[in-house]
PDB file of C-alpha atoms in Angstrom:
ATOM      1  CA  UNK B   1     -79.772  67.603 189.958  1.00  0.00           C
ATOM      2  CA  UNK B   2     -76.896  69.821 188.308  1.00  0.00           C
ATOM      3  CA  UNK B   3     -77.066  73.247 188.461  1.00  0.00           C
ATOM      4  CA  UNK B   4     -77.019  73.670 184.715  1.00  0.00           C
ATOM      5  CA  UNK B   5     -80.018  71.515 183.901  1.00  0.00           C
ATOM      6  CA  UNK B   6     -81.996  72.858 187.046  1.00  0.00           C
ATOM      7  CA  UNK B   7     -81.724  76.306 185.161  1.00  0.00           C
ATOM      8  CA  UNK B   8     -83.442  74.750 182.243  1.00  0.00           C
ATOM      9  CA  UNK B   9     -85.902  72.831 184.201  1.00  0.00           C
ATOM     10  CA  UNK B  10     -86.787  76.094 185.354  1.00  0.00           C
ATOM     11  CA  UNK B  11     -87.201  77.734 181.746  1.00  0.00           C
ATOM     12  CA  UNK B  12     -89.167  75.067 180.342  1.00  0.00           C
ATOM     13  CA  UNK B  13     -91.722  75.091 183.347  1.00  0.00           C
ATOM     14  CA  UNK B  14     -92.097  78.611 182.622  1.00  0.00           C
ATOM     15  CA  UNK B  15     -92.847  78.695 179.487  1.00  0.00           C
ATOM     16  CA  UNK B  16     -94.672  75.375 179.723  1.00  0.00           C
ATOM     17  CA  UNK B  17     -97.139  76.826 182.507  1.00  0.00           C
ATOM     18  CA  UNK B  18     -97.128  79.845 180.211  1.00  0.00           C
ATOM     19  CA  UNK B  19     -98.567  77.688 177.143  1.00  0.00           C
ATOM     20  CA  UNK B  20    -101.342  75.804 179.817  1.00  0.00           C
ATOM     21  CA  UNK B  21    -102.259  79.393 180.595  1.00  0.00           C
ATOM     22  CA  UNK B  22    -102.797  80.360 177.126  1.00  0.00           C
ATOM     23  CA  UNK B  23    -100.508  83.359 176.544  1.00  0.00           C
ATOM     24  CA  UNK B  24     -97.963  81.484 174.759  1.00  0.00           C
ATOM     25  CA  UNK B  25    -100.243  80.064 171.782  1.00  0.00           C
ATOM     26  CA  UNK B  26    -100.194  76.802 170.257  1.00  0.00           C
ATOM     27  CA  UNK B  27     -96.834  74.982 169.739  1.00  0.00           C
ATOM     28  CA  UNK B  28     -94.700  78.216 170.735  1.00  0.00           C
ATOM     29  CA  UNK B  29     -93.019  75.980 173.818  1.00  0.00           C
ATOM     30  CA  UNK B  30     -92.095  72.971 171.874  1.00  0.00           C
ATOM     31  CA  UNK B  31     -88.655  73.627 171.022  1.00  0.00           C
ATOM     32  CA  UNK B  32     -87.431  74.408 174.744  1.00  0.00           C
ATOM     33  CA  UNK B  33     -89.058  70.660 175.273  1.00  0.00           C
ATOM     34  CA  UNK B  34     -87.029  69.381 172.886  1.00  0.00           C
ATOM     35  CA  UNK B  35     -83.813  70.876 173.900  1.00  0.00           C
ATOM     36  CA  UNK B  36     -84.153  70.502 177.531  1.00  0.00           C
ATOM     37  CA  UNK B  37     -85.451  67.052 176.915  1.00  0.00           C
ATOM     38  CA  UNK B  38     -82.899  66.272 175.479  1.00  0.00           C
ATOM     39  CA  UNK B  39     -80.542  67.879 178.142  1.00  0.00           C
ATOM     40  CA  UNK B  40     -82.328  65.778 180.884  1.00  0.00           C
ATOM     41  CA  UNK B  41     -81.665  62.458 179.107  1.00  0.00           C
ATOM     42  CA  UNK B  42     -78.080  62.975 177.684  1.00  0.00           C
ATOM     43  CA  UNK B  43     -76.959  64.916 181.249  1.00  0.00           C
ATOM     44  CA  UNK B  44     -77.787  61.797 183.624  1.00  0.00           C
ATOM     45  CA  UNK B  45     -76.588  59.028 181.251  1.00  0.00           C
ATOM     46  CA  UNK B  46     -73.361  60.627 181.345  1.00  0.00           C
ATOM     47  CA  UNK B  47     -73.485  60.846 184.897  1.00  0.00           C
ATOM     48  CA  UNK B  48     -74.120  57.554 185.442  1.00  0.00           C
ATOM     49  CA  UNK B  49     -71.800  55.852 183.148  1.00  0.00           C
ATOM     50  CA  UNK B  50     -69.310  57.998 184.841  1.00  0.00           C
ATOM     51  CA  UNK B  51     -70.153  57.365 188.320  1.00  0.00           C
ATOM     52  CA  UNK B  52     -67.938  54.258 189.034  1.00  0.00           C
ATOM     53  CA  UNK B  53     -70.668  52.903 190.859  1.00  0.00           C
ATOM     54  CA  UNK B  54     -71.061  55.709 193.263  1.00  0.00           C
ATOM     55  CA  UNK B  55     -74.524  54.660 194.543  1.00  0.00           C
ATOM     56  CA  UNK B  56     -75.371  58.763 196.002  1.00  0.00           C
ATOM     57  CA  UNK B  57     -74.568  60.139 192.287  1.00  0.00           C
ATOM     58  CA  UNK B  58     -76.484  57.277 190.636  1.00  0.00           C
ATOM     59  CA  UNK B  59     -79.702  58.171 192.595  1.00  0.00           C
ATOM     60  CA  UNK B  60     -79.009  61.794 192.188  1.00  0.00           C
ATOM     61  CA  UNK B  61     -78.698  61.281 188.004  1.00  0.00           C
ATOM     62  CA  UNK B  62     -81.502  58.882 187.885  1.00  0.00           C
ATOM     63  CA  UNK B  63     -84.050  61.329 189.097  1.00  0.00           C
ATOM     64  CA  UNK B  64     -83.321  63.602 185.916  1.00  0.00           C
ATOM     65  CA  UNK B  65     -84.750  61.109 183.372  1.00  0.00           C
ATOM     66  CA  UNK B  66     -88.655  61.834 185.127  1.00  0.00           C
ATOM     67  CA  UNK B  67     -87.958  65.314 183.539  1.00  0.00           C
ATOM     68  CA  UNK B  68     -86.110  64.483 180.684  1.00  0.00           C
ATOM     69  CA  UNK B  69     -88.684  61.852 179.557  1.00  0.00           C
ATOM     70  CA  UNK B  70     -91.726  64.459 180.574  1.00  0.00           C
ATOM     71  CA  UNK B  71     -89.995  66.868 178.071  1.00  0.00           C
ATOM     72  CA  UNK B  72     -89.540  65.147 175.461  1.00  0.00           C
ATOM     73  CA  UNK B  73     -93.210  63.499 175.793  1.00  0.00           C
ATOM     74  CA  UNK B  74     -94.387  66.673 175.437  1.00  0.00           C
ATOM     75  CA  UNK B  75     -92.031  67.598 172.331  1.00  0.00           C
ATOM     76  CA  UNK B  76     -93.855  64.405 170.466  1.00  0.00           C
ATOM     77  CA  UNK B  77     -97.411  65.029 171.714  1.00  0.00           C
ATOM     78  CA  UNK B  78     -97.196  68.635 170.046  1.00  0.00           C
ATOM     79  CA  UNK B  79     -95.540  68.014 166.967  1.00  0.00           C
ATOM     80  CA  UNK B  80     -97.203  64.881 166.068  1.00  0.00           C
ATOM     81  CA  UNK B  81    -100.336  65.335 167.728  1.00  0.00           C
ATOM     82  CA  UNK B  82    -100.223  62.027 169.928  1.00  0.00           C
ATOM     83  CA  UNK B  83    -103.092  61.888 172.638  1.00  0.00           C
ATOM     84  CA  UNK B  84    -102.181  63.569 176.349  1.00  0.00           C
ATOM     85  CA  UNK B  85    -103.553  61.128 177.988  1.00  0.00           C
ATOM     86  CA  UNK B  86    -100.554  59.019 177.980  1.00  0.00           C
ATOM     87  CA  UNK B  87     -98.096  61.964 179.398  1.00  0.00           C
ATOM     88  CA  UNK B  88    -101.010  62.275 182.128  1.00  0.00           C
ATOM     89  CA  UNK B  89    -100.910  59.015 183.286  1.00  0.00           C
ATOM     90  CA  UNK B  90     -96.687  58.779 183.053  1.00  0.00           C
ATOM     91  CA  UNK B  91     -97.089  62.143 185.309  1.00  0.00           C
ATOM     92  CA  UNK B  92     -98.882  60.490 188.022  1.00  0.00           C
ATOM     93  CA  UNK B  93     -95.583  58.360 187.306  1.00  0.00           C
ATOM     94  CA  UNK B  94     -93.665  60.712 188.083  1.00  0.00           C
ATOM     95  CA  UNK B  95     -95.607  62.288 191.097  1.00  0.00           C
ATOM     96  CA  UNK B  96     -94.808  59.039 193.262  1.00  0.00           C
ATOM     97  CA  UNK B  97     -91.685  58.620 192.529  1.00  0.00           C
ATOM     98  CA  UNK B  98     -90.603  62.454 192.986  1.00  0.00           C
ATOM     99  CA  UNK B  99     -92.144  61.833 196.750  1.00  0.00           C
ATOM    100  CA  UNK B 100     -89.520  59.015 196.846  1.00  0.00           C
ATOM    101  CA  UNK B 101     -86.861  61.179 195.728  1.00  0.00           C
ATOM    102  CA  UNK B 102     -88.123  63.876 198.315  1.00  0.00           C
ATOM    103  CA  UNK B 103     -87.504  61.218 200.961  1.00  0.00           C
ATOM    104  CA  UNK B 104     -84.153  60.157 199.693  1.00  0.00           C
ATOM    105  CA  UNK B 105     -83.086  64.033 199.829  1.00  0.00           C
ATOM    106  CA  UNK B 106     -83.716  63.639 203.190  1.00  0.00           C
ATOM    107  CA  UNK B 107     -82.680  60.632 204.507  1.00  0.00           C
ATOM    108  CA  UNK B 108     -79.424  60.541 202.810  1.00  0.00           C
ATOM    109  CA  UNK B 109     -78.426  63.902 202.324  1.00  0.00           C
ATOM    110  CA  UNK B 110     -80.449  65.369 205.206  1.00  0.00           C
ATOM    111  CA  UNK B 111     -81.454  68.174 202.391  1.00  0.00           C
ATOM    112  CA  UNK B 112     -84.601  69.885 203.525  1.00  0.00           C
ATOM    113  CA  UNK B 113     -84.224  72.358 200.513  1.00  0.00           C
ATOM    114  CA  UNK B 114     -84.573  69.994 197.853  1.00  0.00           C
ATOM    115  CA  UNK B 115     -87.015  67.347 200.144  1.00  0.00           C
ATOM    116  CA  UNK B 116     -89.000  70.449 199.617  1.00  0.00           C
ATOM    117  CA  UNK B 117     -88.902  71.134 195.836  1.00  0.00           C
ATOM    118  CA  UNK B 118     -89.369  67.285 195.129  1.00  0.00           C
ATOM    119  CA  UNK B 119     -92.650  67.436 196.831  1.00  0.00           C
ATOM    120  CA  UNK B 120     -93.299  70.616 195.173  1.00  0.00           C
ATOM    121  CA  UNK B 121     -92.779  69.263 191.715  1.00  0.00           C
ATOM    122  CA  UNK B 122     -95.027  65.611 193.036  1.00  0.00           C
ATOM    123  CA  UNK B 123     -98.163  68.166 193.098  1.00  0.00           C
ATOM    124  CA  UNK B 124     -96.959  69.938 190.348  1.00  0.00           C
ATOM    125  CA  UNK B 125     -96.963  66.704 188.091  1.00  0.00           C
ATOM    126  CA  UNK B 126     -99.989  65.435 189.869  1.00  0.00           C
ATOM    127  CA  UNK B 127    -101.795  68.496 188.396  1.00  0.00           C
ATOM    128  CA  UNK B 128    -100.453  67.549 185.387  1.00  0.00           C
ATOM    129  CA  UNK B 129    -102.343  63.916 185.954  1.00  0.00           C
ATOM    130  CA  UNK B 130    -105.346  65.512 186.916  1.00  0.00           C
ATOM    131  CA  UNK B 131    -105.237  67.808 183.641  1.00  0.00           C
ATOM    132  CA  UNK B 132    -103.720  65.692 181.203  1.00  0.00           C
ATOM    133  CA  UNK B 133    -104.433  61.841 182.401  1.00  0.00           C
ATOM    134  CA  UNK B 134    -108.290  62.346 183.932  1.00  0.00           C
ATOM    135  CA  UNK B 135    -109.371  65.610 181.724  1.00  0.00           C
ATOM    136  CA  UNK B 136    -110.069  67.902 184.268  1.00  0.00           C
ATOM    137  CA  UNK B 137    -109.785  70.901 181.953  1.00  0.00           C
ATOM    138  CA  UNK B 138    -110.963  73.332 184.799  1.00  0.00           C
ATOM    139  CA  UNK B 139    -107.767  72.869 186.253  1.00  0.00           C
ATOM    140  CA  UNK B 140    -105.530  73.894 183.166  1.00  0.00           C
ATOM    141  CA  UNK B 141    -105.004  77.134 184.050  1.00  0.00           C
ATOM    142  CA  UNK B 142    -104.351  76.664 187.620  1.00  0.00           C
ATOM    143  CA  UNK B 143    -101.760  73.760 186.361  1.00  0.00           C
ATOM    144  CA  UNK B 144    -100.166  76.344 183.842  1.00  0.00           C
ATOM    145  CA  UNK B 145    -100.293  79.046 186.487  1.00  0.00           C
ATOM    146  CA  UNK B 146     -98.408  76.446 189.072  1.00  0.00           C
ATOM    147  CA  UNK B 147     -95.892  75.196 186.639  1.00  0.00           C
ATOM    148  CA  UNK B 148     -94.989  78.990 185.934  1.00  0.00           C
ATOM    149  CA  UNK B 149     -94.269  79.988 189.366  1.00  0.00           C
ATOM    150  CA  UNK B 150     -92.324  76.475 189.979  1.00  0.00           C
ATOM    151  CA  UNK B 151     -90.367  77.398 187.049  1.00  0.00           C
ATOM    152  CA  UNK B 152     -88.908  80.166 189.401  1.00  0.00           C
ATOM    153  CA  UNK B 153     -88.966  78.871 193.069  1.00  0.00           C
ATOM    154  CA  UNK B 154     -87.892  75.260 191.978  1.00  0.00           C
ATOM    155  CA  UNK B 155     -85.858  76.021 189.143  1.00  0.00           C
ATOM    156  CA  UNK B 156     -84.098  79.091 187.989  1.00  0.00           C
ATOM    157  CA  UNK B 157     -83.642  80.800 191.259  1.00  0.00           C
ATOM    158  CA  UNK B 158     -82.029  77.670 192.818  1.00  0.00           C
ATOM    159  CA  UNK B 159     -80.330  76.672 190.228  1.00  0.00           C
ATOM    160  CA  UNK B 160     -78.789  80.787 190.354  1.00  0.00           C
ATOM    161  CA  UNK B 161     -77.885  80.376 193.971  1.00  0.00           C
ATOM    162  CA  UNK B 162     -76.173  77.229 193.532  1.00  0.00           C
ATOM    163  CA  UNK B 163     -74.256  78.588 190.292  1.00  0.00           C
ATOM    164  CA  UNK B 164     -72.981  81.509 191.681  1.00  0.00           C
ATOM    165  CA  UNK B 165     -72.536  79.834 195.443  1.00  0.00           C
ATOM    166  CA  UNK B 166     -74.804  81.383 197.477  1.00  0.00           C
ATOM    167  CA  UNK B 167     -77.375  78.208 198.003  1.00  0.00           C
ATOM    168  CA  UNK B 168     -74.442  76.410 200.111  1.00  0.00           C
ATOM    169  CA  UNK B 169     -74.578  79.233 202.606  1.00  0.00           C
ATOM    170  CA  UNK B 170     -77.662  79.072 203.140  1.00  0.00           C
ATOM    171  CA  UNK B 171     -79.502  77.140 205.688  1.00  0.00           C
ATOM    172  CA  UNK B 172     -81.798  74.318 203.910  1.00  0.00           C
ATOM    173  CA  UNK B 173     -84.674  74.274 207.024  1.00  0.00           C
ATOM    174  CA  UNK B 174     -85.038  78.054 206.463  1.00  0.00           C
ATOM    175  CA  UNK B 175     -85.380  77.792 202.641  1.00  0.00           C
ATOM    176  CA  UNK B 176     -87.280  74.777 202.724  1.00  0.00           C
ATOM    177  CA  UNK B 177     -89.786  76.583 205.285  1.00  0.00           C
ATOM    178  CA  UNK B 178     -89.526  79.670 202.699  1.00  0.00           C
ATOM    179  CA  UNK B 179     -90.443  77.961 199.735  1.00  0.00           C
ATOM    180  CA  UNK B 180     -93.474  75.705 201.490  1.00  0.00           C
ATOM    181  CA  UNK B 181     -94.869  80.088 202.579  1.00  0.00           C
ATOM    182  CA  UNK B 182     -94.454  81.078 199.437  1.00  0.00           C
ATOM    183  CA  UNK B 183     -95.704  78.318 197.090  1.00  0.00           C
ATOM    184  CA  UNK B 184     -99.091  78.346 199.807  1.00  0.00           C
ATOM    185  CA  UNK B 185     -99.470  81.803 198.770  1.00  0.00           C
ATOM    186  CA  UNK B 186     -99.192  81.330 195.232  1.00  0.00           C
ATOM    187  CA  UNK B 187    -101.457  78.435 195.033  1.00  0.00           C
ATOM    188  CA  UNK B 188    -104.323  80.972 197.164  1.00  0.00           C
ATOM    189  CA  UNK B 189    -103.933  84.218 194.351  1.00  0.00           C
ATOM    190  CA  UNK B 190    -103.343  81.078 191.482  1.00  0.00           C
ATOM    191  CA  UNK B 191    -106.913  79.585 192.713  1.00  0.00           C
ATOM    192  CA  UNK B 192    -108.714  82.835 193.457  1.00  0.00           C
ATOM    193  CA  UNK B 193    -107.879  84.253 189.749  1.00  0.00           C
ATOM    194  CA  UNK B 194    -109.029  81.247 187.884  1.00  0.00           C
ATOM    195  CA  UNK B 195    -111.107  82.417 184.833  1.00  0.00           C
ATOM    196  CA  UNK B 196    -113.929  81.063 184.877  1.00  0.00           C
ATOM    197  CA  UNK B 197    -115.151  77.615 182.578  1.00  0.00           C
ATOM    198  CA  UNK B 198    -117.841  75.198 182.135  1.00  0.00           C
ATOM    199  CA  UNK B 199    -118.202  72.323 183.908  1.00  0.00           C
ATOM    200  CA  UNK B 200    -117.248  68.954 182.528  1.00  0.00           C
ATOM    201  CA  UNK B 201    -119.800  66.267 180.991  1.00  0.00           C
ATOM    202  CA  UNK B 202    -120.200  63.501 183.802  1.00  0.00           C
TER     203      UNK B 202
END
């Protein structure tokens, strides 16, 4: 992913988690969906047309359009009201296929760092599944709380580091190893805060 549009993968999980949470109020996020959605589709098209069949920078591009279309699905759902349960199930979508990309990080760019943040952002959207797709509204403001802090660790911060040069210094076992600490931390103080909600009907 480019540095550019993992800053603004980072801005709309923020304020996205922020909106789950409840202290951005009803459509307040929609527009960064829109214009980051729209980022995440037009960025990796041109990429790809522009690849001259580079197979690496194909695979790299293609994994933008899970966000892009996430975005954008969002966008629709709150300006035209269409039913979540249709961005849940594409989430669960997207969970799998970010644990492929995870691998692929791996395997063919020996990238711990961003084998890492894939699977972060597979239980990330697989929250959003379990929210959106299934109804488990318990879980919203966990899943907004999650998709806050991912905003930062995943997202801006990375996307920082690589922009002003400092993430290719760095060794990707030791930041992959940092990230997996402090996203287990997070998820503990996340859980233990929860407010607390009524059950669900059976």
């Amino acid at each position: 992913m480019s540095s550019v549009g993992l800053l603004y993968v980072g801005a709309v999980l923020y304020l996205n988690g922020l909106a789950l949470m409840g202290i951005i109020k009803g459509t307040g996020a929609t527009p960064i969906n829109w214009f980051v959605g729209f980022l995440q589709v037009l960025t990796p098209t041109y990429l790809i047309f522009t690849a001259n069949g580079d197979a690496d920078a194909i695979f790299l591009a293609s994994g933008l359009y899970l966000f892009g279309f996430t975005y954008l699905y969002v966008a629709m759902g709150n300006t035209w009201g269409h039913d979540p349960t249709g961005l849940g199930y594409f989430s669960l979508f997207v969970a799998i296929m970010a644990v492929g990309y995870a691998v692929g990080n791996l395997l063919m760019f020996d990238d711990y760092a961003f084998f890492v943040i894939w699977l972060l952002w597979s239980v990330l959207w697989f929250l959003f599944y379990l929210t959106l797709g299934k109804g488990l509204t318990r879980l919203t403001w966990f899943t907004g709380g999650v998709a806050a802090v991912e905003g930062w660790i995943t997202g801006a911060i990375p996307a920082f580091l690589l922009l002003t040069g400092v993430w290719q210094d760095l060794d990707g076992r030791v930041v992959a190893v940092a990230l997996t600490v402090v996203f287990v931390v997070a998820l503990g103080i996340l859980w233990s805060r929860q407010p607390a909600t009524r059950e669900e009907a059976p």
